């Protein structure tokens, strides 16, 4: 059946990003897109830290960055600081950028390994501009000149995701998306094909369509309950299954990075926006009670809590079939990976891009379904391994939780990666999917996985070149000296634009 | 312990490898010794193709364009001319230009649907240059049409072999006999004999079991220098190559019982021995991936060199994982190239990797590529279209622009291509000019 009407079920971040993306990219095809959401049910209401890829999504939509940042109370994000992960007292930044000079003959961490072993270099962090920019509380935009040190990083945002969804709603409606307020009560299927024919709302209204996009969040009303797409449970590797979230007033200056502090049975986030700080505690209910988790979170807030804490439950994993029949899942309905590396919004974006490229012209084609599922599986697998890495390469033995994750068996794909780095400092690279070479280096070294050996070419490097490299930290500091403080950079960038609704 | 690298074989690959080790890994290695092996490939090809990616390889070997012209009979190469039912120019570089990040071939399909498209290869500046036998170095300005292509070289086999040998010897590569080798224990042994290495050999389901080089004829130079031509024969393939001189026609037999068993080594790195080039991988190679593979293998080897206090197995396993994937990807490209000579469009592949690529391309024009590809998405797209695989449906993102505007834009591009190419010199003239400058001032190129 020709796809003319697309029904998006759910109006959280996933629903409105999908509506905005599809209406922009496929608008000229005359598709009829409607979105149904229920204020009564509401959204998950968390998800504030993002990855640099979001900028490309916004750019494709043609959004004005200043206006968007002002509207969503956004700050810039240069990376994530991890505290207490390998040992209590440790800290490192996983930057959106690289280590070492802009031009590299061999991956810089091998050179650093040598210089460090010879006692000539301290932290590798001092060789990364985005790490130092974060630490010094500064911000500037990346340069497009590849010879400029300011070209060695990228940035993302920390924003109020519900305002982002609101912003996209306005954009989508202006682009012809119809919004329907209402609660979906049941799903009508076509007896022969099993495809979804319509959604029946509480009001009695029926929403017919040829393609249905499940953005109903954890409920997975269409893809899970109706279409029966199975869920691959990854909780043996990622045992955190609960979170408590609460915002607090700003204390001190806002910084351009998210913080993830390890706790006895999980970890706690801190995400500074312009006007408040988002906080949350992610933990394993096997190892900690909700009360204890709440005490830890509330006891560590830097300032007065704004509102009551919100309790959330989830399970790590994904649906290998994210597209079944004429139903595609995007967002939390498709799977969940904890927000340790802020990957959920990225996964939404990946789903939208793949769907736009594979949007049925004519009827739904199984080849499109298979390709969509293949691409999304790859994305999930790669993020999964990277997240497990954070837990597994630890020396912590101060709680049942850390003893479990440190000693658990891990996917073969990850085990090979870790062995290779541990022995010879080689980062196993891949072409598609998230997290490039520097991200892996950041977490390995940040969590004390020091390679036994290194690339012998680092030992053959001549003194003049080594001295150039050793001068890099000083060059970085000089580059950063004139940069504005992050807070001032945000203020002056967003100031003249529309403010967020109160 | 002194670090000695032994290279087995008196082949082009062996000398290139020796030179690479001396130039790129010089400080890490004490001695580089080449020893002919009783088993090495007996005849070297009279002409060799070096695709664009190998420019970086040559540059790491210290082989400048000037040296290649002076000593290896090089001519500029812009791609292949595939002569099947229709002739298709598989050029290096871009076909059309993307619009709003949507690749050109989707728009081309839209124009095809209304019979308003010229052949696909008429939207490529590289292909236009190749067809017309013209040449100029690409422009560094990305806004100019003259920047949208790339080039490689065709080299004269014997001269290039001699050039590599001379360069390697002067860079300090030593020669020894097979007996000498038995007396010293090397740090690494690089098998460049060009003969199938011992150990398990894995075959590819979409390539013929075996092949052979049945004949190689060298003649007075004739034909278009800018391309090599690939053509089907009753029992094989004929490939005609154009170094400056001579013109070499190679006849590949691809029926059963050929002297070379198609396939690759299951584990090219074992212990301290690594098989490279032809000893790791044998395939008909219609697009001559010899240097492409050797370069990729050597770069990979360099990035995984054994380090002190690390078990060699660890790096060997990683090398084998990646190198075999590279070879499999190249084999898929070769299988597609063979298809392009047959009746197109009806082809089914057995290797899951290639079957998926073909399926997705036909379904929607999506270029699926994997880790460790040596060919770009653009290469795959052109190869599929050249082989007669046409997408049944285009990307919906390509449907957003009005057809009229699409036609206007790309017709404009096609005209601009023809016009820009027509202003350029014939390759022979360009070469004569370069050579005359070189003779006057050796560093001018
Ligand atoms: C603790 C936690 C922290 C997170 N932190 C981050 C982060 O830092 N960065 C990041 O990128 N992501 C983060 N995420 C993920 C992020 O919150 C989600 O990916 C994002 O909000 C998208 O959610 P969603 O739209 O899929 O679901 P939801 O927000 O749950 O939206 C579901 C929608 O479906 C509607 N709906 C459901 N049932 C019905 C029905 N029967 N009838 C009508 N409408 C219905 C709801 O009304 C709602 O509009 C986090 C998630 C959690 C749990």
Short mmCIF file of N, CA, C and O and ligand atoms in Angstrom, two decimals, chain A residues 9-17 35-51 54 77 161 180-186 200-201 214-221 242-245 258 267 269 271 280-282 312-314 330-348, ligand 1:
data_model
loop_
_atom_site.label_atom_id
_atom_site.label_comp_id
_atom_site.label_asym_id
_atom_site.label_seq_id
_atom_site.Cartn_x
_atom_site.Cartn_y
_atom_site.Cartn_z
N UNK A 9 3.10 8.07 17.03
CA UNK A 9 2.45 7.89 18.34
C UNK A 9 3.41 8.32 19.42
O UNK A 9 4.43 7.68 19.63
N UNK A 10 3.12 9.44 20.08
CA UNK A 10 3.99 9.91 21.16
C UNK A 10 4.65 11.23 20.82
O UNK A 10 5.12 11.44 19.71
N UNK A 11 4.66 12.11 21.82
CA UNK A 11 5.20 13.46 21.60
C UNK A 11 6.27 13.82 22.61
O UNK A 11 6.33 14.93 23.11
N UNK A 12 7.16 12.86 22.90
CA UNK A 12 8.34 13.20 23.70
C UNK A 12 9.42 13.71 22.75
O UNK A 12 9.14 14.09 21.61
N UNK A 13 10.64 13.69 23.23
CA UNK A 13 11.74 14.15 22.37
C UNK A 13 11.76 13.34 21.07
O UNK A 13 11.96 13.89 19.99
N UNK A 14 11.54 12.03 21.20
CA UNK A 14 11.60 11.18 20.01
C UNK A 14 10.50 11.55 19.03
O UNK A 14 10.74 11.70 17.82
N UNK A 15 9.28 11.69 19.52
CA UNK A 15 8.16 11.99 18.64
C UNK A 15 8.36 13.30 17.90
O UNK A 15 8.22 13.37 16.67
N UNK A 16 8.73 14.35 18.64
CA UNK A 16 8.84 15.64 17.97
C UNK A 16 10.08 15.76 17.10
O UNK A 16 10.07 16.43 16.07
N UNK A 17 11.15 15.07 17.48
CA UNK A 17 12.31 15.07 16.57
C UNK A 17 11.94 14.35 15.26
O UNK A 17 12.30 14.79 14.17
N UNK A 35 0.75 13.64 14.63
CA UNK A 35 1.37 13.14 15.86
C UNK A 35 0.32 13.17 16.96
O UNK A 35 -0.36 14.18 17.14
N UNK A 36 0.22 12.07 17.65
CA UNK A 36 -0.73 12.03 18.76
C UNK A 36 0.04 11.89 20.07
O UNK A 36 0.99 11.11 20.16
N UNK A 37 -0.34 12.69 21.03
CA UNK A 37 0.32 12.59 22.34
C UNK A 37 -0.72 12.84 23.44
O UNK A 37 -1.76 13.43 23.19
N UNK A 38 -0.35 12.40 24.60
CA UNK A 38 -1.29 12.52 25.71
C UNK A 38 -0.67 13.31 26.84
O UNK A 38 0.30 12.87 27.45
N UNK A 39 -1.26 14.47 27.11
CA UNK A 39 -0.73 15.28 28.22
C UNK A 39 -0.91 14.56 29.54
O UNK A 39 -0.11 14.67 30.46
N UNK A 40 -1.97 13.78 29.59
CA UNK A 40 -2.29 13.00 30.79
C UNK A 40 -1.13 12.03 31.10
O UNK A 40 -0.75 11.87 32.25
N UNK A 41 -0.59 11.43 30.08
CA UNK A 41 0.50 10.48 30.31
C UNK A 41 1.83 11.21 30.50
O UNK A 41 2.63 10.87 31.35
N UNK A 42 2.03 12.23 29.70
CA UNK A 42 3.26 13.02 29.82
C UNK A 42 4.46 12.31 29.21
O UNK A 42 4.34 11.23 28.62
N UNK A 43 5.61 12.93 29.36
CA UNK A 43 6.83 12.36 28.77
C UNK A 43 7.74 11.89 29.89
O UNK A 43 7.46 12.14 31.07
N UNK A 44 8.83 11.26 29.51
CA UNK A 44 9.75 10.75 30.52
C UNK A 44 10.41 11.92 31.27
O UNK A 44 10.79 11.79 32.43
N UNK A 45 10.53 13.04 30.59
CA UNK A 45 10.93 14.28 31.27
C UNK A 45 12.38 14.35 31.71
O UNK A 45 12.73 15.14 32.58
N UNK A 46 13.24 13.53 31.16
CA UNK A 46 14.68 13.65 31.44
C UNK A 46 15.40 13.61 30.09
O UNK A 46 14.79 13.42 29.06
N UNK A 47 16.74 13.79 30.14
CA UNK A 47 17.50 13.72 28.90
C UNK A 47 17.96 15.10 28.51
O UNK A 47 17.33 15.77 27.71
N UNK A 48 19.05 15.52 29.10
CA UNK A 48 19.47 16.91 28.91
C UNK A 48 20.83 17.04 28.29
O UNK A 48 21.21 18.12 27.84
N UNK A 49 21.60 15.96 28.31
CA UNK A 49 22.95 16.05 27.77
C UNK A 49 22.97 15.43 26.38
O UNK A 49 22.33 14.41 26.15
N UNK A 50 23.69 16.04 25.46
CA UNK A 50 23.64 15.60 24.07
C UNK A 50 25.05 15.37 23.52
O UNK A 50 26.04 15.58 24.22
N UNK A 51 25.09 14.95 22.28
CA UNK A 51 26.36 14.75 21.57
C UNK A 51 26.44 15.75 20.41
O UNK A 51 25.42 16.26 19.95
N UNK A 54 23.97 16.27 17.33
CA UNK A 54 22.70 17.00 17.36
C UNK A 54 22.79 18.30 16.56
O UNK A 54 21.81 18.75 15.98
N UNK A 77 28.56 22.08 25.61
CA UNK A 77 29.12 20.87 26.24
C UNK A 77 30.33 20.41 25.45
O UNK A 77 30.25 20.20 24.24
N UNK A 161 15.37 19.33 27.67
CA UNK A 161 14.87 18.54 26.54
C UNK A 161 13.38 18.74 26.33
O UNK A 161 12.89 18.63 25.20
N UNK A 180 -2.39 15.92 17.55
CA UNK A 180 -3.66 15.51 18.12
C UNK A 180 -3.44 15.17 19.58
O UNK A 180 -2.55 14.39 19.91
N UNK A 181 -4.23 15.80 20.42
CA UNK A 181 -4.14 15.49 21.84
C UNK A 181 -5.09 14.32 22.11
O UNK A 181 -6.24 14.35 21.69
N UNK A 182 -4.58 13.31 22.75
CA UNK A 182 -5.47 12.18 23.03
C UNK A 182 -4.70 10.96 23.47
O UNK A 182 -3.50 10.85 23.25
N UNK A 183 -5.44 10.06 24.08
CA UNK A 183 -4.81 8.85 24.59
C UNK A 183 -5.15 7.69 23.66
O UNK A 183 -6.30 7.47 23.32
N UNK A 184 -4.11 6.97 23.27
CA UNK A 184 -4.34 5.81 22.41
C UNK A 184 -4.86 4.68 23.30
O UNK A 184 -4.21 4.32 24.29
N UNK A 185 -6.01 4.13 22.93
CA UNK A 185 -6.57 3.06 23.74
C UNK A 185 -6.33 1.69 23.12
O UNK A 185 -6.08 0.72 23.82
N UNK A 186 -6.42 1.63 21.80
CA UNK A 186 -6.21 0.33 21.17
C UNK A 186 -5.68 0.51 19.75
O UNK A 186 -5.68 1.60 19.20
N UNK A 200 -6.94 3.77 17.81
CA UNK A 200 -8.21 4.26 18.35
C UNK A 200 -7.94 5.06 19.61
O UNK A 200 -7.28 4.57 20.53
N UNK A 201 -8.45 6.29 19.65
CA UNK A 201 -8.19 7.16 20.80
C UNK A 201 -9.35 7.11 21.79
O UNK A 201 -10.46 6.70 21.45
N UNK A 214 6.35 4.36 16.34
CA UNK A 214 6.13 4.21 17.78
C UNK A 214 7.13 5.06 18.54
O UNK A 214 8.31 4.75 18.62
N UNK A 215 6.63 6.17 19.09
CA UNK A 215 7.47 7.01 19.95
C UNK A 215 6.82 7.10 21.32
O UNK A 215 6.80 8.15 21.97
N UNK A 216 6.22 5.99 21.75
CA UNK A 216 5.49 6.02 23.02
C UNK A 216 6.40 5.76 24.21
O UNK A 216 5.92 5.48 25.31
N UNK A 217 7.69 5.81 24.01
CA UNK A 217 8.61 5.67 25.14
C UNK A 217 8.66 4.24 25.64
O UNK A 217 8.40 3.28 24.89
N UNK A 218 8.98 4.09 26.93
CA UNK A 218 9.14 2.75 27.50
C UNK A 218 7.90 1.87 27.29
O UNK A 218 7.99 0.65 27.29
N UNK A 219 6.75 2.49 27.12
CA UNK A 219 5.54 1.68 26.94
C UNK A 219 5.61 0.83 25.68
O UNK A 219 5.02 -0.23 25.63
N UNK A 220 6.27 1.32 24.68
CA UNK A 220 6.40 0.61 23.40
C UNK A 220 5.06 0.03 22.97
O UNK A 220 4.94 -1.15 22.63
N UNK A 221 4.07 0.88 22.99
CA UNK A 221 2.70 0.43 22.77
C UNK A 221 2.48 -0.30 21.45
O UNK A 221 1.73 -1.26 21.38
N UNK A 242 17.42 1.62 37.46
CA UNK A 242 16.56 2.67 38.02
C UNK A 242 17.29 4.01 37.99
O UNK A 242 18.52 4.05 37.96
N UNK A 243 16.49 5.06 38.06
CA UNK A 243 17.09 6.38 38.18
C UNK A 243 16.18 7.28 38.98
O UNK A 243 14.96 7.10 38.99
N UNK A 244 16.80 8.23 39.66
CA UNK A 244 16.05 9.29 40.33
C UNK A 244 16.60 10.60 39.78
O UNK A 244 17.83 10.77 39.73
N UNK A 245 15.71 11.46 39.35
CA UNK A 245 16.17 12.72 38.76
C UNK A 245 15.58 13.89 39.53
O UNK A 245 14.42 13.86 39.94
N UNK A 258 29.38 17.82 31.27
CA UNK A 258 28.51 17.04 32.13
C UNK A 258 29.42 16.27 33.08
O UNK A 258 30.54 15.94 32.72
N UNK A 267 25.87 5.46 39.35
CA UNK A 267 26.56 6.74 39.17
C UNK A 267 25.55 7.89 39.19
O UNK A 267 24.35 7.67 39.08
N UNK A 269 24.57 11.88 37.71
CA UNK A 269 24.89 12.91 36.73
C UNK A 269 24.69 14.32 37.26
O UNK A 269 23.90 14.54 38.17
N UNK A 271 24.25 18.04 35.25
CA UNK A 271 24.20 18.69 33.95
C UNK A 271 23.83 20.16 34.14
O UNK A 271 22.67 20.47 34.45
N UNK A 280 20.89 13.51 38.64
CA UNK A 280 20.20 12.22 38.64
C UNK A 280 21.10 11.13 39.15
O UNK A 280 22.34 11.23 39.05
N UNK A 281 20.51 10.12 39.71
CA UNK A 281 21.26 8.98 40.24
C UNK A 281 20.76 7.73 39.54
O UNK A 281 19.57 7.41 39.61
N UNK A 282 21.66 7.07 38.84
CA UNK A 282 21.33 5.85 38.12
C UNK A 282 21.91 4.70 38.93
O UNK A 282 23.08 4.74 39.29
N UNK A 312 12.43 6.64 38.11
CA UNK A 312 12.27 5.99 36.80
C UNK A 312 12.80 4.56 36.84
O UNK A 312 13.76 4.29 37.54
N UNK A 313 12.17 3.71 36.05
CA UNK A 313 12.63 2.31 35.96
C UNK A 313 12.89 1.97 34.50
O UNK A 313 12.15 2.44 33.62
N UNK A 314 13.86 1.15 34.29
CA UNK A 314 14.16 0.76 32.89
C UNK A 314 14.97 -0.52 32.88
O UNK A 314 15.34 -1.06 33.94
N UNK A 330 11.10 4.45 17.31
CA UNK A 330 12.19 5.42 17.47
C UNK A 330 12.12 5.95 18.91
O UNK A 330 11.03 6.25 19.40
N UNK A 331 13.28 6.05 19.53
CA UNK A 331 13.31 6.55 20.91
C UNK A 331 13.28 5.40 21.90
O UNK A 331 13.69 4.27 21.58
N UNK A 332 12.79 5.66 23.09
CA UNK A 332 12.84 4.67 24.17
C UNK A 332 12.05 3.41 23.84
O UNK A 332 12.31 2.36 24.42
N UNK A 333 11.12 3.50 22.91
CA UNK A 333 10.36 2.30 22.53
C UNK A 333 11.25 1.29 21.81
O UNK A 333 10.93 0.11 21.76
N UNK A 334 12.39 1.75 21.28
CA UNK A 334 13.24 0.85 20.49
C UNK A 334 14.29 0.18 21.35
O UNK A 334 14.86 -0.85 20.97
N UNK A 335 14.58 0.76 22.49
CA UNK A 335 15.59 0.18 23.37
C UNK A 335 16.09 1.24 24.33
O UNK A 335 15.73 2.42 24.22
N UNK A 336 16.92 0.82 25.26
CA UNK A 336 17.43 1.80 26.21
C UNK A 336 18.86 1.49 26.61
O UNK A 336 19.20 0.36 26.97
N UNK A 337 19.69 2.51 26.49
CA UNK A 337 21.05 2.42 27.02
C UNK A 337 21.20 3.59 27.97
O UNK A 337 20.86 4.73 27.64
N UNK A 338 21.68 3.30 29.14
CA UNK A 338 21.69 4.33 30.17
C UNK A 338 22.46 5.58 29.70
O UNK A 338 23.32 5.51 28.82
N UNK A 339 22.14 6.73 30.28
CA UNK A 339 22.61 8.00 29.74
C UNK A 339 24.07 8.34 30.05
O UNK A 339 24.47 9.49 29.95
N UNK A 340 24.87 7.35 30.36
CA UNK A 340 26.25 7.59 30.77
C UNK A 340 27.04 8.38 29.73
O UNK A 340 27.90 9.20 30.06
N UNK A 341 26.79 8.13 28.46
CA UNK A 341 27.49 8.85 27.41
C UNK A 341 26.51 9.66 26.55
O UNK A 341 26.79 9.98 25.39
N UNK A 342 25.37 9.97 27.10
CA UNK A 342 24.39 10.84 26.43
C UNK A 342 24.05 10.39 25.02
O UNK A 342 24.04 11.20 24.08
N UNK A 343 23.74 9.11 24.87
CA UNK A 343 23.60 8.58 23.52
C UNK A 343 22.16 8.45 23.02
O UNK A 343 21.95 8.16 21.85
N UNK A 344 21.17 8.66 23.90
CA UNK A 344 19.79 8.36 23.48
C UNK A 344 19.30 9.28 22.37
O UNK A 344 18.70 8.82 21.40
N UNK A 345 19.55 10.57 22.51
CA UNK A 345 19.06 11.50 21.49
C UNK A 345 19.79 11.22 20.17
O UNK A 345 19.21 11.28 19.09
N UNK A 346 21.06 10.83 20.29
CA UNK A 346 21.80 10.45 19.08
C UNK A 346 21.11 9.27 18.38
O UNK A 346 20.97 9.24 17.17
N UNK A 347 20.68 8.28 19.18
CA UNK A 347 20.04 7.11 18.59
C UNK A 347 18.71 7.48 17.92
O UNK A 347 18.34 6.91 16.90
N UNK A 348 18.02 8.45 18.52
CA UNK A 348 16.78 8.92 17.89
C UNK A 348 17.11 9.50 16.52
O UNK A 348 16.47 9.19 15.51
C1 LIG C 1 17.19 8.54 33.66
C2 LIG C 1 17.31 8.93 32.24
C3 LIG C 1 18.22 9.90 31.87
C4 LIG C 1 18.38 10.25 30.53
N1 LIG C 1 19.33 11.16 30.16
C5 LIG C 1 19.57 11.40 28.85
C6 LIG C 1 20.55 12.30 28.43
O1 LIG C 1 21.24 12.91 29.22
N2 LIG C 1 20.75 12.46 27.10
C7 LIG C 1 20.01 11.79 26.17
O2 LIG C 1 20.26 11.94 24.99
N3 LIG C 1 19.01 10.99 26.57
C8 LIG C 1 18.78 10.77 27.87
N4 LIG C 1 17.78 9.92 28.23
C9 LIG C 1 16.92 9.35 27.22
C10 LIG C 1 15.90 10.40 26.81
O3 LIG C 1 15.18 10.85 27.92
C11 LIG C 1 14.94 9.82 25.81
O4 LIG C 1 15.65 9.21 24.79
C12 LIG C 1 14.10 10.89 25.21
O5 LIG C 1 13.48 11.63 26.18
C13 LIG C 1 13.09 10.30 24.28
O6 LIG C 1 12.04 9.71 24.96
P1 LIG C 1 10.79 9.26 24.13
O7 LIG C 1 10.27 10.41 23.37
O8 LIG C 1 11.11 8.04 23.41
O9 LIG C 1 9.75 8.83 25.27
P2 LIG C 1 8.84 9.73 26.23
O10 LIG C 1 9.49 10.99 26.61
O11 LIG C 1 8.42 8.82 27.31
O12 LIG C 1 7.61 10.09 25.36
C14 LIG C 1 6.54 9.18 25.15
C15 LIG C 1 5.37 9.91 24.52
O13 LIG C 1 4.40 8.96 24.19
C16 LIG C 1 3.17 9.42 24.65
N5 LIG C 1 2.32 8.25 24.95
C17 LIG C 1 2.65 7.12 25.58
N6 LIG C 1 1.59 6.30 25.67
C18 LIG C 1 0.58 6.93 25.04
C19 LIG C 1 -0.78 6.61 24.78
N7 LIG C 1 -1.32 5.49 25.18
N8 LIG C 1 -1.53 7.50 24.12
C20 LIG C 1 -1.00 8.66 23.68
N9 LIG C 1 0.27 9.02 23.91
C21 LIG C 1 1.04 8.16 24.58
C22 LIG C 1 3.49 10.23 25.87
O14 LIG C 1 2.47 11.11 26.16
C23 LIG C 1 4.72 10.93 25.39
O15 LIG C 1 4.37 12.05 24.64
C24 LIG C 1 17.59 9.60 29.57
C25 LIG C 1 16.65 8.66 29.96
C26 LIG C 1 16.50 8.31 31.27
C27 LIG C 1 15.49 7.29 31.66
#
